[in-house]
Short mmCIF file of C-alpha atoms (C1' of nucleotides) in Angstrom, two decimals:
data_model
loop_
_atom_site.label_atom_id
_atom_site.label_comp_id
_atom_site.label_asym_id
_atom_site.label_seq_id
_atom_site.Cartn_x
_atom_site.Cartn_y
_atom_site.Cartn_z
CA UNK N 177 -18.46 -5.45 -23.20
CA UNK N 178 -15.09 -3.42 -24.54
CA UNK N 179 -12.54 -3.20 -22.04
CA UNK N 180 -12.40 0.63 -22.19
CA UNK N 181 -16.33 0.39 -21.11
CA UNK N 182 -15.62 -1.76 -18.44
CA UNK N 183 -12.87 1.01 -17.14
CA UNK N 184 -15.33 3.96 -17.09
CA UNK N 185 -18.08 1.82 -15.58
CA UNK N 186 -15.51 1.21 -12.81
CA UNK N 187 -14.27 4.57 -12.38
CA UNK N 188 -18.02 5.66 -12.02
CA UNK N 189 -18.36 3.11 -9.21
CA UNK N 190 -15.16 4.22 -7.52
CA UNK N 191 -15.82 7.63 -7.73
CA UNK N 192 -19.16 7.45 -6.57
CA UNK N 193 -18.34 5.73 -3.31
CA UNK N 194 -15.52 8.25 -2.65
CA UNK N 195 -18.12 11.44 -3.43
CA UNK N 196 -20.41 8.76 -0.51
CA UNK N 197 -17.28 8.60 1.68
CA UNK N 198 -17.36 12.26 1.46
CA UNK N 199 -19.89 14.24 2.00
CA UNK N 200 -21.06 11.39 5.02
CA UNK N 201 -17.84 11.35 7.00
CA UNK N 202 -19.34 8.76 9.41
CA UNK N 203 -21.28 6.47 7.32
CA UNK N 204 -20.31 2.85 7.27
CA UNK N 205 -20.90 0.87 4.05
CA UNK N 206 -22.60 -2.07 4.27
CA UNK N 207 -22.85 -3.28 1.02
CA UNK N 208 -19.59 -3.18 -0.40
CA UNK N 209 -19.05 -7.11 -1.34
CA UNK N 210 -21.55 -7.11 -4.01
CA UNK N 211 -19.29 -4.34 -5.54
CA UNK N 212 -15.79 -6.54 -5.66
CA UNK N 213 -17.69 -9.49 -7.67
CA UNK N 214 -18.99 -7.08 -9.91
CA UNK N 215 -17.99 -8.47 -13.50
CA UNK N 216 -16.17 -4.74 -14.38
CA UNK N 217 -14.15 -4.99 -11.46
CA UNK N 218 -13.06 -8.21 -11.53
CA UNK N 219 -11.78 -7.63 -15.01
CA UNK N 220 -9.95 -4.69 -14.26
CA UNK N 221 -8.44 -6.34 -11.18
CA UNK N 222 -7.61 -9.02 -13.23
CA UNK N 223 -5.58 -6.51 -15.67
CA UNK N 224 -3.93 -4.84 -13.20
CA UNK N 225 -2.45 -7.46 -11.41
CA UNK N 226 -1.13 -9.01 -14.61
CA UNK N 227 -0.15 -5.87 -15.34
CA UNK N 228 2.83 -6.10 -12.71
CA UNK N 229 3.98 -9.34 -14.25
CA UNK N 230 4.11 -10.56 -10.88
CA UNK N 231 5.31 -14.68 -10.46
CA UNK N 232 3.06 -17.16 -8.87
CA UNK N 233 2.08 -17.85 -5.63
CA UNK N 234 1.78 -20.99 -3.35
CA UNK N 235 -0.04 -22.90 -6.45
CA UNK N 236 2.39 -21.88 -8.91
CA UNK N 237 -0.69 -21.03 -11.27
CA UNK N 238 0.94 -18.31 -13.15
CA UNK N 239 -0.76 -15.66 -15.65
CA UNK N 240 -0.08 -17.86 -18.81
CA UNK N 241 -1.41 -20.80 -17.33
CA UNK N 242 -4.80 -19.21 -16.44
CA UNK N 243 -4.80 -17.14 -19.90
CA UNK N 244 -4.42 -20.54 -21.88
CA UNK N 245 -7.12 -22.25 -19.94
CA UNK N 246 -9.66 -19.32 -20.68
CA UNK N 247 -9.47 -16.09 -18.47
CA UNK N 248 -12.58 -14.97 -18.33
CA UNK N 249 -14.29 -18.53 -17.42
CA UNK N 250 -11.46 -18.41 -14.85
CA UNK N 251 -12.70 -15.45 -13.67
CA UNK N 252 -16.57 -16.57 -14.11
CA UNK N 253 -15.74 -19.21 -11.73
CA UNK N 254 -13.61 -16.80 -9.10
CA UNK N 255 -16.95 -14.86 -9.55
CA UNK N 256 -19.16 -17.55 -8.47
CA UNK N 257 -16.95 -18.19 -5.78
CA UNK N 258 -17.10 -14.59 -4.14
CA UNK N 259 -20.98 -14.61 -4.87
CA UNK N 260 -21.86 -17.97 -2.74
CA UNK N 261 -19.21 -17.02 0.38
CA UNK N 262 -17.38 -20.22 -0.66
CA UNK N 263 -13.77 -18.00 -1.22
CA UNK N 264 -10.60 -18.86 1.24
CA UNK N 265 -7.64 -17.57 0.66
CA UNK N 266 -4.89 -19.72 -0.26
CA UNK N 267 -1.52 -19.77 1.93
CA UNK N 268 1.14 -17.19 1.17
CA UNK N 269 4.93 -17.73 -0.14
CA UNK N 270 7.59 -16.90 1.76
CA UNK N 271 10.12 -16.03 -0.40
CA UNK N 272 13.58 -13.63 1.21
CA UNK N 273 14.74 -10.92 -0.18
CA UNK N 274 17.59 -8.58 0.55
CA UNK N 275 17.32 -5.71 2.02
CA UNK N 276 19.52 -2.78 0.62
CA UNK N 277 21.21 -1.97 4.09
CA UNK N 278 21.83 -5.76 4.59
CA UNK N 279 19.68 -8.42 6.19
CA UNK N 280 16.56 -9.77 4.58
CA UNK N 281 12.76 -8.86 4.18
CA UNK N 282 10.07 -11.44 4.12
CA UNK N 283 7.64 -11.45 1.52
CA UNK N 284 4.16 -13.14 1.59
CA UNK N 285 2.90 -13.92 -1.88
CA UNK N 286 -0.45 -14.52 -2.22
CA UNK N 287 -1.52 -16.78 -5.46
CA UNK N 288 -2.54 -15.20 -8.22
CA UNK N 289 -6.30 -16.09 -7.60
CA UNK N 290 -5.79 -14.05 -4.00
CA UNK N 291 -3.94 -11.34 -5.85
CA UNK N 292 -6.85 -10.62 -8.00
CA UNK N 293 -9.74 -10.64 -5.58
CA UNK N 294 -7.49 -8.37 -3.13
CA UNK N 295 -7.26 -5.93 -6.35
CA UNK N 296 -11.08 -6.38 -6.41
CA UNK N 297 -11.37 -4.95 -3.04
CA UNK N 298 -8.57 -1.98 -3.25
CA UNK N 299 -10.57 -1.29 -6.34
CA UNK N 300 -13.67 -0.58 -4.35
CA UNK N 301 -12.42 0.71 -0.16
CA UNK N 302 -9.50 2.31 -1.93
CA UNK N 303 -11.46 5.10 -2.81
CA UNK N 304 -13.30 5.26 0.38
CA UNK N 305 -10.42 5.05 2.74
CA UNK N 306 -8.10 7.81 0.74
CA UNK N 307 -11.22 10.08 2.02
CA UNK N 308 -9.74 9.40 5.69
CA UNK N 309 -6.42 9.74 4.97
CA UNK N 310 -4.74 12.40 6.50
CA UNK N 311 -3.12 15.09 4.35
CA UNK N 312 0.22 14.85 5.40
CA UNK N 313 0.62 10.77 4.92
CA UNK N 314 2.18 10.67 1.30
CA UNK N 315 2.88 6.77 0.61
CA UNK N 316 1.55 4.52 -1.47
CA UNK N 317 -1.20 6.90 -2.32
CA UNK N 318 -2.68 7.82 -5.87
CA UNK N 319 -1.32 11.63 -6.57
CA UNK N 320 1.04 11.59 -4.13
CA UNK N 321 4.82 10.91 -4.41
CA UNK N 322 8.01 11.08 -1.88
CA UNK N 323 8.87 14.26 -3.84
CA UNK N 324 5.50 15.86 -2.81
CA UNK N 325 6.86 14.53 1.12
CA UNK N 326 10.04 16.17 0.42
CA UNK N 327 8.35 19.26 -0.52
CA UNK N 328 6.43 19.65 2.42
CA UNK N 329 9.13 19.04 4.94
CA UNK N 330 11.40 21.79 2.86
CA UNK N 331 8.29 24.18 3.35
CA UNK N 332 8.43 23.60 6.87
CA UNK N 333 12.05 24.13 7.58
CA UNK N 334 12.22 27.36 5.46
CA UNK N 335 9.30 29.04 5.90
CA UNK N 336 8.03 27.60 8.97
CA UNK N 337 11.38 27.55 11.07
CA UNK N 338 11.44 24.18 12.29
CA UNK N 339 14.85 23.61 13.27
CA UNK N 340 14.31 20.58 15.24
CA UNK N 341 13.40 17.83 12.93
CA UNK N 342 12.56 14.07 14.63
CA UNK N 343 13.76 11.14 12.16
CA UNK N 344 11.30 8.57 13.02
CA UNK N 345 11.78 4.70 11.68
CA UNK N 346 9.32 1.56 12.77
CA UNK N 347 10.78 -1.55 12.76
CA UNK N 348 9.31 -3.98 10.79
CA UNK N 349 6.49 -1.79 10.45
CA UNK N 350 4.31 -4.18 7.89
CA UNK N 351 4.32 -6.96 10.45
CA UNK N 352 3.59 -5.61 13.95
CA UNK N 353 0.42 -4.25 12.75
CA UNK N 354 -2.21 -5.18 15.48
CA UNK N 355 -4.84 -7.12 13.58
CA UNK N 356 -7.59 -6.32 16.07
CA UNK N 357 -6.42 -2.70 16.32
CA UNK N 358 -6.21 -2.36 12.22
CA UNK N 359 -9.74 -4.14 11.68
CA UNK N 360 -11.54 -1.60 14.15
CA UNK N 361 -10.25 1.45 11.65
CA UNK N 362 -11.63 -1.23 8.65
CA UNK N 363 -14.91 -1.37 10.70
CA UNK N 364 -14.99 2.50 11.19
CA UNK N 365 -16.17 2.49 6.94
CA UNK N 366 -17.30 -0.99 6.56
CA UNK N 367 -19.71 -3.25 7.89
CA UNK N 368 -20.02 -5.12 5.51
CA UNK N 369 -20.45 -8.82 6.98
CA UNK N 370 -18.76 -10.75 3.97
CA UNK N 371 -15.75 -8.35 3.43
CA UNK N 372 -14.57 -7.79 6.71
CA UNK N 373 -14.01 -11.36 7.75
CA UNK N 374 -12.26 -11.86 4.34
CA UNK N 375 -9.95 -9.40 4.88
CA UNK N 376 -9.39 -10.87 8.27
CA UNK N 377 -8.68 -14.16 6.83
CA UNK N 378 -6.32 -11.87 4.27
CA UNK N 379 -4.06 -11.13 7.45
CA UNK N 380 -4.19 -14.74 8.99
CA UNK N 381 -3.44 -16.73 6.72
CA UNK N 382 -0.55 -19.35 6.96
CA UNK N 383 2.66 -19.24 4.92
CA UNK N 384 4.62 -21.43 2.95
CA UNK N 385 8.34 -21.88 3.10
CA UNK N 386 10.38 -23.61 0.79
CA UNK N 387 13.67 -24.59 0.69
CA UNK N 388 15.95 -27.56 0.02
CA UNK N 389 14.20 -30.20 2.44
CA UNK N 390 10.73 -29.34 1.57
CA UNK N 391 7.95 -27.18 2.92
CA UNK N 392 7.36 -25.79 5.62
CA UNK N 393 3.63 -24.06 6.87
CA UNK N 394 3.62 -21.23 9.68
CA UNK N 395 0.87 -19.45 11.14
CA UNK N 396 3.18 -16.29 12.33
CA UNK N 397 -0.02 -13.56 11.72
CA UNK N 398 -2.37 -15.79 12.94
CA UNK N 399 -0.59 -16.62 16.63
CA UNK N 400 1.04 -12.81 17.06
CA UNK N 401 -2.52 -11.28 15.74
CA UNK N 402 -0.25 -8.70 14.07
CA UNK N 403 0.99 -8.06 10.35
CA UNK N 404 -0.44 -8.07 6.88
CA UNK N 405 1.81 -9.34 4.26
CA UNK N 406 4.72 -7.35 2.43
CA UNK N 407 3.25 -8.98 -1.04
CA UNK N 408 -0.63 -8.14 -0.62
CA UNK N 409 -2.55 -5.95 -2.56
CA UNK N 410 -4.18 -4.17 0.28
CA UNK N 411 -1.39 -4.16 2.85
CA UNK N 412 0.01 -0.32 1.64
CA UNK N 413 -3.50 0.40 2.74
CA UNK N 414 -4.18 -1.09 5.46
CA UNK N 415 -0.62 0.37 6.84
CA UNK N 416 -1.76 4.13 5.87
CA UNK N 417 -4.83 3.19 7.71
CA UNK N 418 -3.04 2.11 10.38
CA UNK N 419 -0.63 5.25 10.78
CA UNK N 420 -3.56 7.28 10.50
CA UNK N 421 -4.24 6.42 14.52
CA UNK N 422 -0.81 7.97 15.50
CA UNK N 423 -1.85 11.25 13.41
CA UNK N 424 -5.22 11.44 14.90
CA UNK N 425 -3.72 10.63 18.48
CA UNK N 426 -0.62 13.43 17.98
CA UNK N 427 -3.94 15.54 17.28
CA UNK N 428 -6.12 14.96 19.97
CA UNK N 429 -3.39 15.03 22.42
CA UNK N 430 -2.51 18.48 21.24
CA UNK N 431 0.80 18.04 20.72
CA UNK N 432 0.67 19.95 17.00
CA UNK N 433 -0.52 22.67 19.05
CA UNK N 434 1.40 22.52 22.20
CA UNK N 435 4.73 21.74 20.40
CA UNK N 436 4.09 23.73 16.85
CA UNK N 437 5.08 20.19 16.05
CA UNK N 438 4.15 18.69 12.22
CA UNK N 439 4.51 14.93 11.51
CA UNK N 440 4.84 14.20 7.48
CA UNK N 441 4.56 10.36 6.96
CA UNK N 442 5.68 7.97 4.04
CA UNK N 443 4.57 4.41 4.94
CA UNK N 444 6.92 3.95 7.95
CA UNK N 445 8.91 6.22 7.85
CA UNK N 446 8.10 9.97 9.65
CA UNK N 447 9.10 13.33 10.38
CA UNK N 448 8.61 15.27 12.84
CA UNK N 449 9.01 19.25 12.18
CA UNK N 450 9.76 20.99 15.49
CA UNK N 451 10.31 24.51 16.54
CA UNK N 452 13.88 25.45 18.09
CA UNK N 453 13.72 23.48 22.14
CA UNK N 454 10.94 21.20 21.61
CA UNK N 455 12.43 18.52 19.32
CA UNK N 456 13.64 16.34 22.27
CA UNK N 457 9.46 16.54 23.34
CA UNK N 458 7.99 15.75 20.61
CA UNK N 459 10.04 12.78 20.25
CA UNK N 460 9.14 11.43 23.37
CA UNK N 461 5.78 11.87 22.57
CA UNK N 462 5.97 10.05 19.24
CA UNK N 463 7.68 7.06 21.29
CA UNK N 464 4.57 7.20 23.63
CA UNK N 465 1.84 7.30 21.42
CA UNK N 466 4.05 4.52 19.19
CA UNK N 467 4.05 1.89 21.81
CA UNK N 468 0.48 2.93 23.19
CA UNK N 469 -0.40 1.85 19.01
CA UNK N 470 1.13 -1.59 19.73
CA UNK N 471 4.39 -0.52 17.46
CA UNK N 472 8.26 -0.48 17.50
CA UNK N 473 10.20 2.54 17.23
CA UNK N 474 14.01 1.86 15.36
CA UNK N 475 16.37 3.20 18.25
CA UNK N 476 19.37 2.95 15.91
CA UNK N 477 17.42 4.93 13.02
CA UNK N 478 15.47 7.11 15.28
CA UNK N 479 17.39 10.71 16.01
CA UNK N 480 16.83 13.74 16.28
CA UNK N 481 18.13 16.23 13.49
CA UNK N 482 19.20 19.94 14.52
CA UNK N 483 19.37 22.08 11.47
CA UNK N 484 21.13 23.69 9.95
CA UNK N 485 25.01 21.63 11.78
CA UNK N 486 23.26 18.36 11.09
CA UNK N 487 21.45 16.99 7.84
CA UNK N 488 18.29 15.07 7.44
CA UNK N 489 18.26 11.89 5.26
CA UNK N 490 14.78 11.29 4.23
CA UNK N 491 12.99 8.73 0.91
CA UNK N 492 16.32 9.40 -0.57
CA UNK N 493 16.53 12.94 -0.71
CA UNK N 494 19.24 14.98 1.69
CA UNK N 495 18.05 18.03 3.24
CA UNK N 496 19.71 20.43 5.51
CA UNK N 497 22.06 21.86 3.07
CA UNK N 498 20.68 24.31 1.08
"C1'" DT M 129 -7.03 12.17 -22.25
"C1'" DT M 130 -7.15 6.48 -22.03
"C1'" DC M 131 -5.00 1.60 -22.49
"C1'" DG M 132 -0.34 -1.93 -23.76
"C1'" DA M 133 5.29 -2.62 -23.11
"C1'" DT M 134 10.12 -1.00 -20.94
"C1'" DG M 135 13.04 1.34 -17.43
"C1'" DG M 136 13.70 4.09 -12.79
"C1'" DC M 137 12.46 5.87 -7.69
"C1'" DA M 138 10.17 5.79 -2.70
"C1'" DC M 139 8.54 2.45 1.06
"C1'" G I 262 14.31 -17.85 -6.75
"C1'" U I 263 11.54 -11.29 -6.16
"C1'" U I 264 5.67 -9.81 -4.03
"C1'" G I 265 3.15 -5.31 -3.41
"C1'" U I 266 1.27 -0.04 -3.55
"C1'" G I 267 2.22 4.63 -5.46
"C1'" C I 268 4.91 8.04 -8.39
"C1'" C I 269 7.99 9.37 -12.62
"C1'" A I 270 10.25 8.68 -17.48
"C1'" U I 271 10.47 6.59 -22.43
"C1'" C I 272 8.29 3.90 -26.43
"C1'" G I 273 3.90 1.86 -28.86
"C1'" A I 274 -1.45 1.79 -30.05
"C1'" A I 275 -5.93 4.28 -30.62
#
DNA sequence: TTCGATGGCAC
RNA sequence: GUUGUGCCAUCGAA
C-alpha cells in the first residue's frame, strides 16, 4: 500500500479514538495493543522516528543499517514480536549533555527498535490523552506553542489584573515522576493488559553508561520507582499527564476560586497568575500540592514576581515591561 | 492541503 | 559523543 494511504488510514484511526475519548469521558480502552502493531502504524512510526535523524541506541543499530538489511522485513519481524507478547525493551544510553545554565542533563536513549514501537504507541494514546489535557498546559502538545503560553499569561496580566505572578520551576522534573502515581493516570484511559505493563517496563528499564573503562548498567528508575527517560518517545506525555494531577488538585481544592489564581503550564515550568495580596498564598499552595504529587519545587528558581517593579522571565520571552 | 530535506525556538 | 516531544521558518516534490 502507498505511503500516503497508509497516512490517512492512520489519521482515521487516531482520530477516531480521540472522537471515542470524547464524547465517553470515562471510558477505558481496552483494546488498544492491537492498534500499535497495526502494519499503518508501524510504518508511520517507523518514518517519523527516522525522520528526526536521531543516532543509535544501546545496540548501535542505526537507521542505515536497518534500511540496508530490508526495512519493512525489519519491521515484519518487530511486528511479530508485538503480536506474540515476546517484545522487551532494550536498555537505554546514557549519554550527558550540557545544560545551557551549566551542569549536565542525562539522557536515556532508547534503541532504535524501542524508539519505533514507543512512536507506535504515541501514535495511538496520543490522541486519547490530549482529550484530558487541561487547556492551560501548552508543552509538547500538537497546536500548541510557548508563544500561545505567552499569550495567555499577557491576557491575564492586562486584562485580568493579576499583579502577583508565581514563577514556578521543578527540579529535575522528567525524573522524579512517581511511576506508580503516573501509571494510575495511564490506567484512568487504558486497560489494556499488554500495553500497560509495556509502558511500565518503558520507565524501568536499566541504563547503559559508557565511558573510557567500559560499561556500566544502572537500574536508577527501577529502584527510585520514579522517572521516564529524557530521550523517550512518550515521556513529553506521560509528564503532561502527570502535571495534569496538580491542575486537577489546584481545582478541586478551590484555590482558582478562592485565590482568582490561574496556573499556565509548559512541561515543568508554571505560572501562577494572582490577584494583588494573594501571590504569597497561592505559592504556598503550589508547594503543598507539589510535594503531596511526590515532586520538587526549584527554591533558587521559584519566586514570586510583583508587576509591574519586577519582570517575569518565562520560555524565553520577558514580560512585565510593556 | 500532504509528504521529503535544512535551519531555529520552547522544555 | 546529542535523545525526545511540540511549534515556527525556508527550500524541494507532488
Amino acid at each position: 500500500m502507498s505511503l500516503p494511504t497508509l497516512m490517512s488510514k492512520v489519521q482515521t484511526l487516531q482520530t477516531s479514538l480521540q472522537a471515542k475519548a470524547k464524547a465517553e469521558p470515562a471510558f477505558r480502552f481496552y483494546s488498544l495493543w492491537d492498534k500499535v502493531y497495526r502494519t499503518g502504524v508501524l510504518r508511520v512510526a517507523y518514518r517519523g522516528c527516522r525522520a528526526n535523524r536521531g543516532a543509535p541506541g544501546y545496540d548501535s543499530i542505526s537507521f542505515k543499517q536497518i534500511e540496508d538489511q530490508g526495512w519493512d522485513e525489519w519491521l515484519e519481524r518487530l511486528q511479530q514480536e508485538l503480536r506474540v507478547g515476546g517484545y522487551q525493551p532494550q536498555p537505554l544510553l546514557r549519554v550527558w549533555i550540557p545544560k545551557a545554565q551549566g551542569g549536565q542533563r542525562p539522557l536515556g536513549i532508547p534503541t532504535i527498535r524501542d524508539r519505533v514501537v514507543q512512536m507506535a504507541v504515541l501514535l495511538v494514546l496520543g490522541p486519547v490523552f490530549e482529550v484530558d489535557l487541561l487547556p492551560r498546559q501548552y508543552g509538547f502538545r500538537p497546536g500548541s506553542d510557548a508563544k500561545m503560553a505567552i499569550r495567555a499569561i499577557h491576557f491575564g496580566i492586562t486584562q485580568r489584573g493579576k499583579r502577583e505572578v508565581v514563577d514556578g520551576d521543578l527540579s529535575d522534573y522528567f525524573n522524579t515522576i512517581p511511576h506508580g502515581e503516573l501509571m494510575r493516570c495511564v490506567s484512568r484511559r487504558v486497560s489494556d493488559g499488554t500495553g500497560l505493563p509495556v509502558i511500565r517496563k518503558w520507565l524501568k528499564v536499566a541504563v547503559i553508561e559508557r565511558d573510557e573503562r567500559g560499561e556500566r548498567r544502572t537500574t536508577e528508575t527501577k529502584d527510585k520507582q520514579r522517572g521516564t527517560p529524557q530521550g523517550g518517545i512518550i515521556s513529553p506525555l506521560l509528564s503532561n499527564l502527570y502535571f495534569r494531577r496538580f491542575l486537577l488538585a489546584w481545582q478541586k481544592f478551590g484555590f482558582g476560586q478562592r485565590l482568582r489564581a490561574e496556573v499556565v503550564n509548559y512541561a515543568d515550568d508554571l505560572v501562577i497568575l494572582c490577584p494583588n495580596g494573594c501571590g504569597e498564598k497561592a505559592m504556598a499552595a503550589m508547594r503543598h500540592l507539589m510535594s503531596r504529587l511526590g515532586l520538587i519545587v526549584n527554591e533558587k528558581k521559584t519566586r514570586l514576581v510583583k508587576l509591574p517593579d519586577e519582570h517575569l522571565d518565562f520560555l524565553g520571552y520577558t514580560l512585565g515591561q510593556f
